[in-house]
Tab-separated table of C-alpha atoms in Angstrom:
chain	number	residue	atom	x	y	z
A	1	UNK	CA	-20.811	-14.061	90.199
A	2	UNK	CA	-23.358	-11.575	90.634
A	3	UNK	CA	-25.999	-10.851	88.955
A	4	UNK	CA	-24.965	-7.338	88.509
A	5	UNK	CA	-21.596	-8.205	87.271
A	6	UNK	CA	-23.053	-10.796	85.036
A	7	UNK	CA	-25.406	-8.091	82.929
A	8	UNK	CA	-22.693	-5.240	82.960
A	9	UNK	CA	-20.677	-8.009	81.371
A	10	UNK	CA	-23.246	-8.927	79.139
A	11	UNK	CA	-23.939	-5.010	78.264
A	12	UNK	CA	-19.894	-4.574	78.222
A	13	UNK	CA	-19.506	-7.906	75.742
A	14	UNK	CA	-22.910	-6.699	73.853
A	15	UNK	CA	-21.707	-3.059	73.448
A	16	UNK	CA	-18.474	-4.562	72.079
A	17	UNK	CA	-20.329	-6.856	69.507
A	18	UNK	CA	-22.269	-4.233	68.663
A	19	UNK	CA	-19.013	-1.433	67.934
A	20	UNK	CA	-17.496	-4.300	65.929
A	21	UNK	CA	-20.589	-4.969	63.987
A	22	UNK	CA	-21.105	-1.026	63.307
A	23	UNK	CA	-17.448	-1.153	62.446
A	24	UNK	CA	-17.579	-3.980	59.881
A	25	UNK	CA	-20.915	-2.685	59.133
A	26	UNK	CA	-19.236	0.752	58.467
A	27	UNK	CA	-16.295	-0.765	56.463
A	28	UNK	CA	-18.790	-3.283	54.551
A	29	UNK	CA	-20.538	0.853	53.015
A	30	UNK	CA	-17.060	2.093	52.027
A	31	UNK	CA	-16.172	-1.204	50.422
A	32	UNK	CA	-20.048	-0.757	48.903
A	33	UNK	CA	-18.579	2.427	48.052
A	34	UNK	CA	-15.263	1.540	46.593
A	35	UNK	CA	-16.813	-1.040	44.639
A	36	UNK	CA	-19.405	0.915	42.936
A	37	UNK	CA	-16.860	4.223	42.293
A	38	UNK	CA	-14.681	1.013	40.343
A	39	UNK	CA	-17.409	0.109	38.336
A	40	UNK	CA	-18.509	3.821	37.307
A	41	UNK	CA	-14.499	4.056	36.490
A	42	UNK	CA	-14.082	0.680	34.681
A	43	UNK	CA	-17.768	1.343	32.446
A	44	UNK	CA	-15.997	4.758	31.776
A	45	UNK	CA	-12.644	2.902	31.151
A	46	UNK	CA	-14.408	0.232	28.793
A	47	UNK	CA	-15.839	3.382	26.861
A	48	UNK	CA	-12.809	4.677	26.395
A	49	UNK	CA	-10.919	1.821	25.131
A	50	UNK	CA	-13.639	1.259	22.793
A	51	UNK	CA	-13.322	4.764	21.583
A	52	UNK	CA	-9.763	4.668	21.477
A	53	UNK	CA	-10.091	1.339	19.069
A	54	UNK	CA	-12.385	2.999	16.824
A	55	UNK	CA	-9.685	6.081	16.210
A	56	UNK	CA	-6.890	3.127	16.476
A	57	UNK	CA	-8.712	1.770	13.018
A	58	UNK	CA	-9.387	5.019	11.877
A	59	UNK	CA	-5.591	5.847	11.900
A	60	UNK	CA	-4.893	2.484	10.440
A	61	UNK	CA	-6.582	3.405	7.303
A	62	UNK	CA	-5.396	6.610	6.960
A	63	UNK	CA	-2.093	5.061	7.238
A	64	UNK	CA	-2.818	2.568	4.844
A	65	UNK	CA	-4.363	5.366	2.256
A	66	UNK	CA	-1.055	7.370	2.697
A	67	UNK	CA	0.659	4.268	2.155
A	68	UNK	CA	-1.062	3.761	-1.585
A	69	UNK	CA	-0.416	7.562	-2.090
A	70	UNK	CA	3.279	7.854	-1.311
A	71	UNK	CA	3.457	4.021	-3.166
A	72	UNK	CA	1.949	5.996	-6.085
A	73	UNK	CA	3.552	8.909	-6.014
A	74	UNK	CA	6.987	6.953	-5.726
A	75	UNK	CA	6.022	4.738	-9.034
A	76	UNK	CA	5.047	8.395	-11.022
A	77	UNK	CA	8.326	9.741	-9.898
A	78	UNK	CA	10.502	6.902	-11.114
A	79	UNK	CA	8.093	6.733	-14.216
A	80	UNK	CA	8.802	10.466	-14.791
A	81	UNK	CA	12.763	9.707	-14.296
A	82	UNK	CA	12.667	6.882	-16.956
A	83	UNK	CA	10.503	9.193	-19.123
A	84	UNK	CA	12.841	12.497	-18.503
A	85	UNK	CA	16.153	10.079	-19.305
A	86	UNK	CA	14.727	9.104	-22.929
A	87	UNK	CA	13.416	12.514	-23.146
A	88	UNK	CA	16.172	13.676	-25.563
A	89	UNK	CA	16.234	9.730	-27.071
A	90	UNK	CA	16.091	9.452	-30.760
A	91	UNK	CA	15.650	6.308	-33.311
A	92	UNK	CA	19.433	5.528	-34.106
A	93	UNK	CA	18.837	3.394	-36.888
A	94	UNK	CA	18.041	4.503	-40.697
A	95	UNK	CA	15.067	2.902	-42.194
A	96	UNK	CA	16.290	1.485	-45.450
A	97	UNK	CA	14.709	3.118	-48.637
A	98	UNK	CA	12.937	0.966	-51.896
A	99	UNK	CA	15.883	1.456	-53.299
A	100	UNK	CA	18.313	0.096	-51.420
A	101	UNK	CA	15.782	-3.180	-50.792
A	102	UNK	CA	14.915	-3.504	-54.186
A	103	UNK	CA	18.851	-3.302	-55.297
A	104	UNK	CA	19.326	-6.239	-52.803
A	105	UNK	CA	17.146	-8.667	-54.389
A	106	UNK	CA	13.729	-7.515	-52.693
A	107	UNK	CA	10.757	-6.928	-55.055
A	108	UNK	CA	8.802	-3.901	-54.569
A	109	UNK	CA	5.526	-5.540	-52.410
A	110	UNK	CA	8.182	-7.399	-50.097
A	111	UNK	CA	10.299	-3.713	-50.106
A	112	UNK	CA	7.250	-1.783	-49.202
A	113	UNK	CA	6.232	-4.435	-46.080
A	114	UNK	CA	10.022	-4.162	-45.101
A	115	UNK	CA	9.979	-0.510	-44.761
A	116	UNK	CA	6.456	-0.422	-43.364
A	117	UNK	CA	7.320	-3.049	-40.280
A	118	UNK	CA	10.503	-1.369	-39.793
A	119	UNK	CA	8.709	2.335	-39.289
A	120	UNK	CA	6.030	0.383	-37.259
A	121	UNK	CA	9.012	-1.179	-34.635
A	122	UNK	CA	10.465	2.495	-34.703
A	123	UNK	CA	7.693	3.941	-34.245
A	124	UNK	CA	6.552	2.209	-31.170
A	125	UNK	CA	10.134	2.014	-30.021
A	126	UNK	CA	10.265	5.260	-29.455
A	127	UNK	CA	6.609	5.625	-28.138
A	128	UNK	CA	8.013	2.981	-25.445
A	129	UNK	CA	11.210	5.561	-24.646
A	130	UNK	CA	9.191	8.505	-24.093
A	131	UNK	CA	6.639	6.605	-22.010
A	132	UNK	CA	3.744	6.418	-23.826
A	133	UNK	CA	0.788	4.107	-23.466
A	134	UNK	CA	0.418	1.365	-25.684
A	135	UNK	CA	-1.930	-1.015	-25.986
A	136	UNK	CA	-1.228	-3.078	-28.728
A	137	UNK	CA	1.907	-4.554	-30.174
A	138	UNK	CA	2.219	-6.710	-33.214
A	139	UNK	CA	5.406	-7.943	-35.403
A	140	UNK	CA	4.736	-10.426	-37.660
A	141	UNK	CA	7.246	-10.193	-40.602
A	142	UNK	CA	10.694	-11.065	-40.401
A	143	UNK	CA	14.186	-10.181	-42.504
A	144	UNK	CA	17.154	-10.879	-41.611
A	145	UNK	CA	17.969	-6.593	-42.393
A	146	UNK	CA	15.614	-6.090	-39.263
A	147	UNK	CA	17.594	-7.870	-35.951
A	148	UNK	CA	19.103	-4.364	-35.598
A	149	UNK	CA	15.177	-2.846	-35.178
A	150	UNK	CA	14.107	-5.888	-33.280
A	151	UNK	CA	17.056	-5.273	-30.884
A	152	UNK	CA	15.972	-1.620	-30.364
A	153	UNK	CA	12.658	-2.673	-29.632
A	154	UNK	CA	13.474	-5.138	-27.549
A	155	UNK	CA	15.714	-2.880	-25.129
A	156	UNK	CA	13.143	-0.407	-25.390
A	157	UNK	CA	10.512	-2.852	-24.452
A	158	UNK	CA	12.165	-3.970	-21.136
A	159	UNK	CA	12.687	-0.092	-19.945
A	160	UNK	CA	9.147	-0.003	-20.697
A	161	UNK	CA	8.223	-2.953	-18.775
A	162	UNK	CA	9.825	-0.636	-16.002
A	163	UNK	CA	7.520	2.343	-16.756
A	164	UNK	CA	4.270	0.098	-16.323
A	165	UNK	CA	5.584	-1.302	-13.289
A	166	UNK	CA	5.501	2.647	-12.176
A	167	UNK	CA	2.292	3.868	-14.090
């Protein structure tokens, strides 16, 4: 082979490693390229998603507030139902008078507790209808006379049970 042939080869093979190194060289910048345009995206991405989180919680408790709201709202509207069905609710029991106590046997201390626990039951009997807050209850004194008033008070203390449920 000559030696002319030999370095036009060489030039010829040279030139051609040197096209494919330029290529790859060439494709190696874009990739450089690519790689650094997915980064700026993904950072901006990342950013994003964090920002998106953020109003993701936000809404959460928002939700969570309108939750209580329309939770309390429901409760003062069924409280207001309970209240508006008793509105026209009266006491349908008589309170006994001394005189009717005392003609049954009762002296006129024991008469005068009788009438006084049986006006206490009615009275917070009906403050339990119409909804009203109440903070204390006490019965302490029985007679027999009274089931009919305990009964009252009793039906008036489960609706009312109801109404705290909803206050």
């Amino acid at each position: 082979m000559s030696h002319s042939l030999r370095a036009e080869l060489q030039n010829d093979f040279q030139s051609r490693v040197d096209q494919l190194q330029n290529d790859f060289q060439s494709q190696i910048d874009q990739l450089k390229e690519k790689i650094t345009q997915l980064e700026g995206e993904a950072s901006r991405l990342e950013k994003e998603n964090s920002q998106l989180k953020s109003k993701i919680g936000q809404l959460e408790e928002k939700v969570k507030s309108l939750e209580h709201s329309v939770n309390k709202a429901e409760r003062k509207s069924k409280y207001l139902e309970i209240v508006k069905k008793n509105e026209q609710w009266e006491y349908p029991l008589s309170v006994p008078t001394m005189g009717k106590l005392m003609s049954d046997g009762y002296d006129e201390e024991l008469s005068e507790e009788i009438i006084s626990q049986i006006d206490y039951i009615k009275d917070v009997t009906t403050k339990m209808r119409k909804g009203e807050s109440i903070n204390y209850i006490s019965i302490d004194f029985y007679y027999e006379g009274m089931l009919p008033h305990y009964r009252q008070f009793e039906n008036a203390l489960v609706e009312y049970q109801h109404t705290i449920d909803y206050m």
